[in-house]
mmCIF file with all atom_site columns, C-alpha atoms in Angstrom:
data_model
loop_
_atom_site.group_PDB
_atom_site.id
_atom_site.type_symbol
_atom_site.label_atom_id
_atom_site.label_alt_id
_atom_site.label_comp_id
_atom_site.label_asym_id
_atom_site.label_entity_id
_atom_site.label_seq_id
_atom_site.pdbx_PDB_ins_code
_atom_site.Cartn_x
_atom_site.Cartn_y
_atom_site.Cartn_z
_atom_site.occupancy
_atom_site.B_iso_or_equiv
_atom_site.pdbx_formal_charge
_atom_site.auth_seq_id
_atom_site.auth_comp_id
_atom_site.auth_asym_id
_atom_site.auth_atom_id
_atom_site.pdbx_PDB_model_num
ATOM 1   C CA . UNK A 1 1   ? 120.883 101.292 134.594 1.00 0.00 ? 1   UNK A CA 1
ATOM 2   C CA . UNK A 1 2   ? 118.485 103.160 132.353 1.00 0.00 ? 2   UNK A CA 1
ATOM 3   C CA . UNK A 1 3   ? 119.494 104.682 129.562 1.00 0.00 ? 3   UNK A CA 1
ATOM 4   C CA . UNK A 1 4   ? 117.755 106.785 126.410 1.00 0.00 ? 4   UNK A CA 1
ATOM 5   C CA . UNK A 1 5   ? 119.346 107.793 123.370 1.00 0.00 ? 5   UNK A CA 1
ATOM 6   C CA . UNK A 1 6   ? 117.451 109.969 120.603 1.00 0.00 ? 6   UNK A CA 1
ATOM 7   C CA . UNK A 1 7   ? 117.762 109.562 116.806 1.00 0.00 ? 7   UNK A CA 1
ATOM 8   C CA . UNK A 1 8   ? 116.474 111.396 113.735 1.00 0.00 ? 8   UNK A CA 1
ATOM 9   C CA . UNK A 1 9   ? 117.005 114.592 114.077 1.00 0.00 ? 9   UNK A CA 1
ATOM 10  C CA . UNK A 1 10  ? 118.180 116.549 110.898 1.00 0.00 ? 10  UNK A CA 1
ATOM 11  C CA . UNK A 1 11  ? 118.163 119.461 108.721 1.00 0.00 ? 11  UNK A CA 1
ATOM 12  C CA . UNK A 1 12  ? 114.775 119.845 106.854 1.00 0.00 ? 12  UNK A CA 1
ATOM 13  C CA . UNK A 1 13  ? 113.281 122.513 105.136 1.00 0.00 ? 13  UNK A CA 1
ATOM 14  C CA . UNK A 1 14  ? 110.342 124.259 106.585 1.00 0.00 ? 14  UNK A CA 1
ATOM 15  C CA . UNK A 1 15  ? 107.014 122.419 105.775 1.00 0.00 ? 15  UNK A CA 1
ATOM 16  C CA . UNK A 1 16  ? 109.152 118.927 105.690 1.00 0.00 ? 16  UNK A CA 1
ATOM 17  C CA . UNK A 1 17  ? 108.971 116.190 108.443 1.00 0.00 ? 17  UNK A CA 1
ATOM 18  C CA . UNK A 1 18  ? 111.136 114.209 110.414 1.00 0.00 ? 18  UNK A CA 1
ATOM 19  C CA . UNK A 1 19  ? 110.785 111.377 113.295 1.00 0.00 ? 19  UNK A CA 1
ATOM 20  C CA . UNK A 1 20  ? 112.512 111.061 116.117 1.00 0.00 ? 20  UNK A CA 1
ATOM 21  C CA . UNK A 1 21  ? 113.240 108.035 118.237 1.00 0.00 ? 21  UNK A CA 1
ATOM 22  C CA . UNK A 1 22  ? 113.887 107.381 121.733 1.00 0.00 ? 22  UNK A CA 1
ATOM 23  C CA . UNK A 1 23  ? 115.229 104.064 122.764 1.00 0.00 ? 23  UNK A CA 1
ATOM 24  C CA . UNK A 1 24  ? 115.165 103.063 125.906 1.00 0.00 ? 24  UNK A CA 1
ATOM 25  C CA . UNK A 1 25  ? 117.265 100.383 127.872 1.00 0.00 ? 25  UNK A CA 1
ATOM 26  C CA . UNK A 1 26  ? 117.534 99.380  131.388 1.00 0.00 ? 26  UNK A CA 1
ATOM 27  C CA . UNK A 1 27  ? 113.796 99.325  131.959 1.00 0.00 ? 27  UNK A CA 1
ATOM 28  C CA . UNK A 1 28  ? 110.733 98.963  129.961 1.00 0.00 ? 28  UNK A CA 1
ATOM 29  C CA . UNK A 1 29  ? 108.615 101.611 128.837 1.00 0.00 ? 29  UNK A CA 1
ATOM 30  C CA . UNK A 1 30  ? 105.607 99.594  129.000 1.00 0.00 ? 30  UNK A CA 1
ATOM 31  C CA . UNK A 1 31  ? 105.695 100.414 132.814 1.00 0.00 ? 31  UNK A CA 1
ATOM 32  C CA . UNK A 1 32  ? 106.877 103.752 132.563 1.00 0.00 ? 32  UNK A CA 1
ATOM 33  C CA . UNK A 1 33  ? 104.693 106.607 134.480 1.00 0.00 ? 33  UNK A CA 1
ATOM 34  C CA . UNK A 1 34  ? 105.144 109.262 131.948 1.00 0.00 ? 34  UNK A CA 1
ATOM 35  C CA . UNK A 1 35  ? 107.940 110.092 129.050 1.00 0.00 ? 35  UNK A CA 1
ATOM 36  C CA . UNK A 1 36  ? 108.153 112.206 126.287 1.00 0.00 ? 36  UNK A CA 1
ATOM 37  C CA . UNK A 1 37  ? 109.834 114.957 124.471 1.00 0.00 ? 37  UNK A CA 1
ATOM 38  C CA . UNK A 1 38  ? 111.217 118.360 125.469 1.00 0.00 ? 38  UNK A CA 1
ATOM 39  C CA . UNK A 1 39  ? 113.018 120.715 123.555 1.00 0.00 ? 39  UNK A CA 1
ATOM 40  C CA . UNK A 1 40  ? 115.116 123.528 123.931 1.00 0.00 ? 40  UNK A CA 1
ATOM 41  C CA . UNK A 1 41  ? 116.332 126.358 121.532 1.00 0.00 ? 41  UNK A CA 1
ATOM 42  C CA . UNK A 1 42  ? 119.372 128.871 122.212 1.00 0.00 ? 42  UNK A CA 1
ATOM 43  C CA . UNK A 1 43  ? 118.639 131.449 124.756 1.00 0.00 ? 43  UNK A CA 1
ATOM 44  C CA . UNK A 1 44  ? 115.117 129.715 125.729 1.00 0.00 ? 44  UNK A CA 1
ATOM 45  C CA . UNK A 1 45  ? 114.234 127.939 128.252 1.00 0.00 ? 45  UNK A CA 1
ATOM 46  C CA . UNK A 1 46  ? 113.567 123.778 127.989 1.00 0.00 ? 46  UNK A CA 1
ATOM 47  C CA . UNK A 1 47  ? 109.606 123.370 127.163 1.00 0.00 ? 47  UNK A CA 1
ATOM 48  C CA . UNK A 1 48  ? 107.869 120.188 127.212 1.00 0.00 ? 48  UNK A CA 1
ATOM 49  C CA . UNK A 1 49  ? 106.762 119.269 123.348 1.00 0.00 ? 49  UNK A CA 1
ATOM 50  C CA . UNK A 1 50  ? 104.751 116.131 123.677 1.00 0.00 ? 50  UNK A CA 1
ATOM 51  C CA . UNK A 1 51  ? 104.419 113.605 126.698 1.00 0.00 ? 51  UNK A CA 1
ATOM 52  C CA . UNK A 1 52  ? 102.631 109.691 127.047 1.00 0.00 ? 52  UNK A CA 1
ATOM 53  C CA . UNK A 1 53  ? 100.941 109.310 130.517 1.00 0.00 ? 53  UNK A CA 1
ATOM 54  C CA . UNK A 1 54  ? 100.462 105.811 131.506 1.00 0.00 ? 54  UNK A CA 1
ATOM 55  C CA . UNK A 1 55  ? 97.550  104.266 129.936 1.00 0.00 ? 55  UNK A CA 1
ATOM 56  C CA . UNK A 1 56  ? 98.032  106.054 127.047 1.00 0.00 ? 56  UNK A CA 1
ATOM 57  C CA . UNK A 1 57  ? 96.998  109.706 127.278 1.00 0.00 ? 57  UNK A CA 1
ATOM 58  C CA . UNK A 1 58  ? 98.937  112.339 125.421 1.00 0.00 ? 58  UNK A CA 1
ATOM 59  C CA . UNK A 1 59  ? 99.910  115.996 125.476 1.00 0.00 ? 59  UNK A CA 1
ATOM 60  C CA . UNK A 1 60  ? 101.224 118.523 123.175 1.00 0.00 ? 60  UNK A CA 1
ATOM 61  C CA . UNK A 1 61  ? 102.484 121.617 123.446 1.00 0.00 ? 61  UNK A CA 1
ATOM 62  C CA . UNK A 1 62  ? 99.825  124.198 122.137 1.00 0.00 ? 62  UNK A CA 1
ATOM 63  C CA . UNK A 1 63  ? 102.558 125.318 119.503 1.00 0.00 ? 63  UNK A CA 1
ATOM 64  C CA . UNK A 1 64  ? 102.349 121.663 117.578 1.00 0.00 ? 64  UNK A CA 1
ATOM 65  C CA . UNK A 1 65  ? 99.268  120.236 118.033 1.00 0.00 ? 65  UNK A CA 1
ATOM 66  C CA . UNK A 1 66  ? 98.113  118.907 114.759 1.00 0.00 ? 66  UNK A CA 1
ATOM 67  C CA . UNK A 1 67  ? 101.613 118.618 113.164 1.00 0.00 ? 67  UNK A CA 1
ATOM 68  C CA . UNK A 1 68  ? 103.510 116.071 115.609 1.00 0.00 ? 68  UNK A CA 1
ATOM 69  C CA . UNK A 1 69  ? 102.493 112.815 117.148 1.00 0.00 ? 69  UNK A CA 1
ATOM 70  C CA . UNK A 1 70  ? 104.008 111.006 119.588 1.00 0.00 ? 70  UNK A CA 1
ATOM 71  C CA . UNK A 1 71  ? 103.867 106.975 119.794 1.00 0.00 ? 71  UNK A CA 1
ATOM 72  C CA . UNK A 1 72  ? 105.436 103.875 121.305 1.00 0.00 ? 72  UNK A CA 1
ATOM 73  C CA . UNK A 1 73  ? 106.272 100.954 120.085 1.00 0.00 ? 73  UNK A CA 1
ATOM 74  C CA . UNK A 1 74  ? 106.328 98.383  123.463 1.00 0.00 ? 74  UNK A CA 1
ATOM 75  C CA . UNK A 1 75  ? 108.179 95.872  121.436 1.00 0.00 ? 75  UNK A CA 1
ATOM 76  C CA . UNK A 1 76  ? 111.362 97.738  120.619 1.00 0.00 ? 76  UNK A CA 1
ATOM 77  C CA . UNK A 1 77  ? 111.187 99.344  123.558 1.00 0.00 ? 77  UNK A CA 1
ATOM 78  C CA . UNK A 1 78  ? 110.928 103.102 121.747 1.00 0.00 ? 78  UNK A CA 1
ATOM 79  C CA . UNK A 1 79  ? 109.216 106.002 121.761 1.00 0.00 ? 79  UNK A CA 1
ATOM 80  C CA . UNK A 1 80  ? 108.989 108.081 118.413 1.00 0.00 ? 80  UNK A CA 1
ATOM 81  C CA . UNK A 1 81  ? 108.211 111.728 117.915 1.00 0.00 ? 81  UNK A CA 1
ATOM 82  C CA . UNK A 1 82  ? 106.557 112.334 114.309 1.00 0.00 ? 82  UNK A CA 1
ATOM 83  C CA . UNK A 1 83  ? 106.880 115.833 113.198 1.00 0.00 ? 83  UNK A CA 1
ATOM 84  C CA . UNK A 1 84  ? 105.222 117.653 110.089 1.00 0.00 ? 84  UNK A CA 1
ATOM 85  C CA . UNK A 1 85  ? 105.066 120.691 108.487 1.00 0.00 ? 85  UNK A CA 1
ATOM 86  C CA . UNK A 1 86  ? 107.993 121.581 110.075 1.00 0.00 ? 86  UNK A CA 1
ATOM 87  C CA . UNK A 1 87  ? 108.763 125.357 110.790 1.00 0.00 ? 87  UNK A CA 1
ATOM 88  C CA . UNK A 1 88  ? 111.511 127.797 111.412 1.00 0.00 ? 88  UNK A CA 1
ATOM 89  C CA . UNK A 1 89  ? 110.368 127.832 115.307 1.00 0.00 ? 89  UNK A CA 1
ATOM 90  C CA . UNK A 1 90  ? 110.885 124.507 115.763 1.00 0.00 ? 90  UNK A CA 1
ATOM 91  C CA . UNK A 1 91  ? 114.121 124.447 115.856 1.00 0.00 ? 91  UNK A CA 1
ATOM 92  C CA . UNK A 1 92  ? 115.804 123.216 118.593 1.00 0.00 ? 92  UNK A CA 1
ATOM 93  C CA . UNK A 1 93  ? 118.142 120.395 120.912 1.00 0.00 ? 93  UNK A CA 1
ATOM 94  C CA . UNK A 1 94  ? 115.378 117.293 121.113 1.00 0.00 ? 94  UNK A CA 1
ATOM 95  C CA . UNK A 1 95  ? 115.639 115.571 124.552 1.00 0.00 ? 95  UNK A CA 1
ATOM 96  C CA . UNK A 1 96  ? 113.884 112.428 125.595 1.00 0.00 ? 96  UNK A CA 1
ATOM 97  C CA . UNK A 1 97  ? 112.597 112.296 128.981 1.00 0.00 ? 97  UNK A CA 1
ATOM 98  C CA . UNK A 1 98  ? 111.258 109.264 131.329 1.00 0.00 ? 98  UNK A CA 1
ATOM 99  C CA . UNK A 1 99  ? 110.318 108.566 134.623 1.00 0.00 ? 99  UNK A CA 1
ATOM 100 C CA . UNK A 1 100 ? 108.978 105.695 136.439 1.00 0.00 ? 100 UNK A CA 1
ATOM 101 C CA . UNK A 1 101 ? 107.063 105.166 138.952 1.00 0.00 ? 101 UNK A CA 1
ATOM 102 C CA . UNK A 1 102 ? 109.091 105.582 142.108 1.00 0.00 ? 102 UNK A CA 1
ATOM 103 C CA . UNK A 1 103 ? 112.609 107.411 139.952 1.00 0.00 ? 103 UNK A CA 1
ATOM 104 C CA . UNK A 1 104 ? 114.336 110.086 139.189 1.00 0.00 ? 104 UNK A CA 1
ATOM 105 C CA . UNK A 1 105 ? 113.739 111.584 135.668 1.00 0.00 ? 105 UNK A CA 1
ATOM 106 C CA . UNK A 1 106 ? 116.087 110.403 132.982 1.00 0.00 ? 106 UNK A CA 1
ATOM 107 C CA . UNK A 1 107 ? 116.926 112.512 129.824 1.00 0.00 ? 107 UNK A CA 1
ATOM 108 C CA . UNK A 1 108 ? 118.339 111.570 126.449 1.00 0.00 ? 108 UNK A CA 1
ATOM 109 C CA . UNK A 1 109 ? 121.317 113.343 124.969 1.00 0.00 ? 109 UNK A CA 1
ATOM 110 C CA . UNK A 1 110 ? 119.625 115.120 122.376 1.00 0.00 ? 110 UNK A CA 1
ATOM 111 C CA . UNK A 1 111 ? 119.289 115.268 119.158 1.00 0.00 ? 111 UNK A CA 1
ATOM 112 C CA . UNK A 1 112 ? 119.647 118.524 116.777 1.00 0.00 ? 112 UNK A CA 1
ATOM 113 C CA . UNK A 1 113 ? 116.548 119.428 114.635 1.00 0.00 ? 113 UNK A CA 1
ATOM 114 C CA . UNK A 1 114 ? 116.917 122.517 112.254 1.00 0.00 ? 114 UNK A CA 1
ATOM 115 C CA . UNK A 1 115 ? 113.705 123.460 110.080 1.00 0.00 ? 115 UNK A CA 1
ATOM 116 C CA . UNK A 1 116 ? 115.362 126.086 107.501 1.00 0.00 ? 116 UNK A CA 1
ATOM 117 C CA . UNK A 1 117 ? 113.087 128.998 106.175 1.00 0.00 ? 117 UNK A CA 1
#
């Protein structure tokens, strides 16, 4: 049984940072085809923020490229979301997302991140 659960998510004021975490259980991420982060604000629809392909290739939404980073740490079996310069329009419900080869998607719970003007 697979399971992700987010952390880190907070109230910040615009300009600060915060990281996320995704831990995952069940399976390894080392294997994973593709996970990442979406995120979704009230009234708007869920967008994709920033997504590891396997072997290691990376995508960002145009909207945070150059303020967040997404990594992985094999070991502990997480995936972290590093965000700067935070800013009003980034706030949202964080959701982790996975998929393996060969499986459904699985999503996180979410996590609350509010960048105050």
């Amino acid at each position: 049984q697979v399971q992700l659960v987010e952390s880190g998510g907070g109230l910040v004021q615009a300009g600060g940072s915060l990281r996320l975490s995704c831990a995952a259980s069940g399976r390894p991420i080392s294997s994973v085809f593709a996970m990442g982060w979406y995120r979704q604000a009230p009234g708007k629809q869920r967008e994709l923020v920033a997504r590891i392909i396997i072997g290691g290739t990376t995508n960002y939404a145009d909207s945070v490229k150059g303020r967040f980073t997404i990594s992985r740490d094999n070991a502990k079996n997480t995936v972290y979301l590093q965000m700067n310069s935070l800013k009003p329009e980034d706030t949202a419900v964080y959701y982790c997302n996975a998929r393996w080869v060969g499986s459904a998607d699985y999503w996180g719970q979410g996590t609350q991140v509010t960048a105050a003007s």
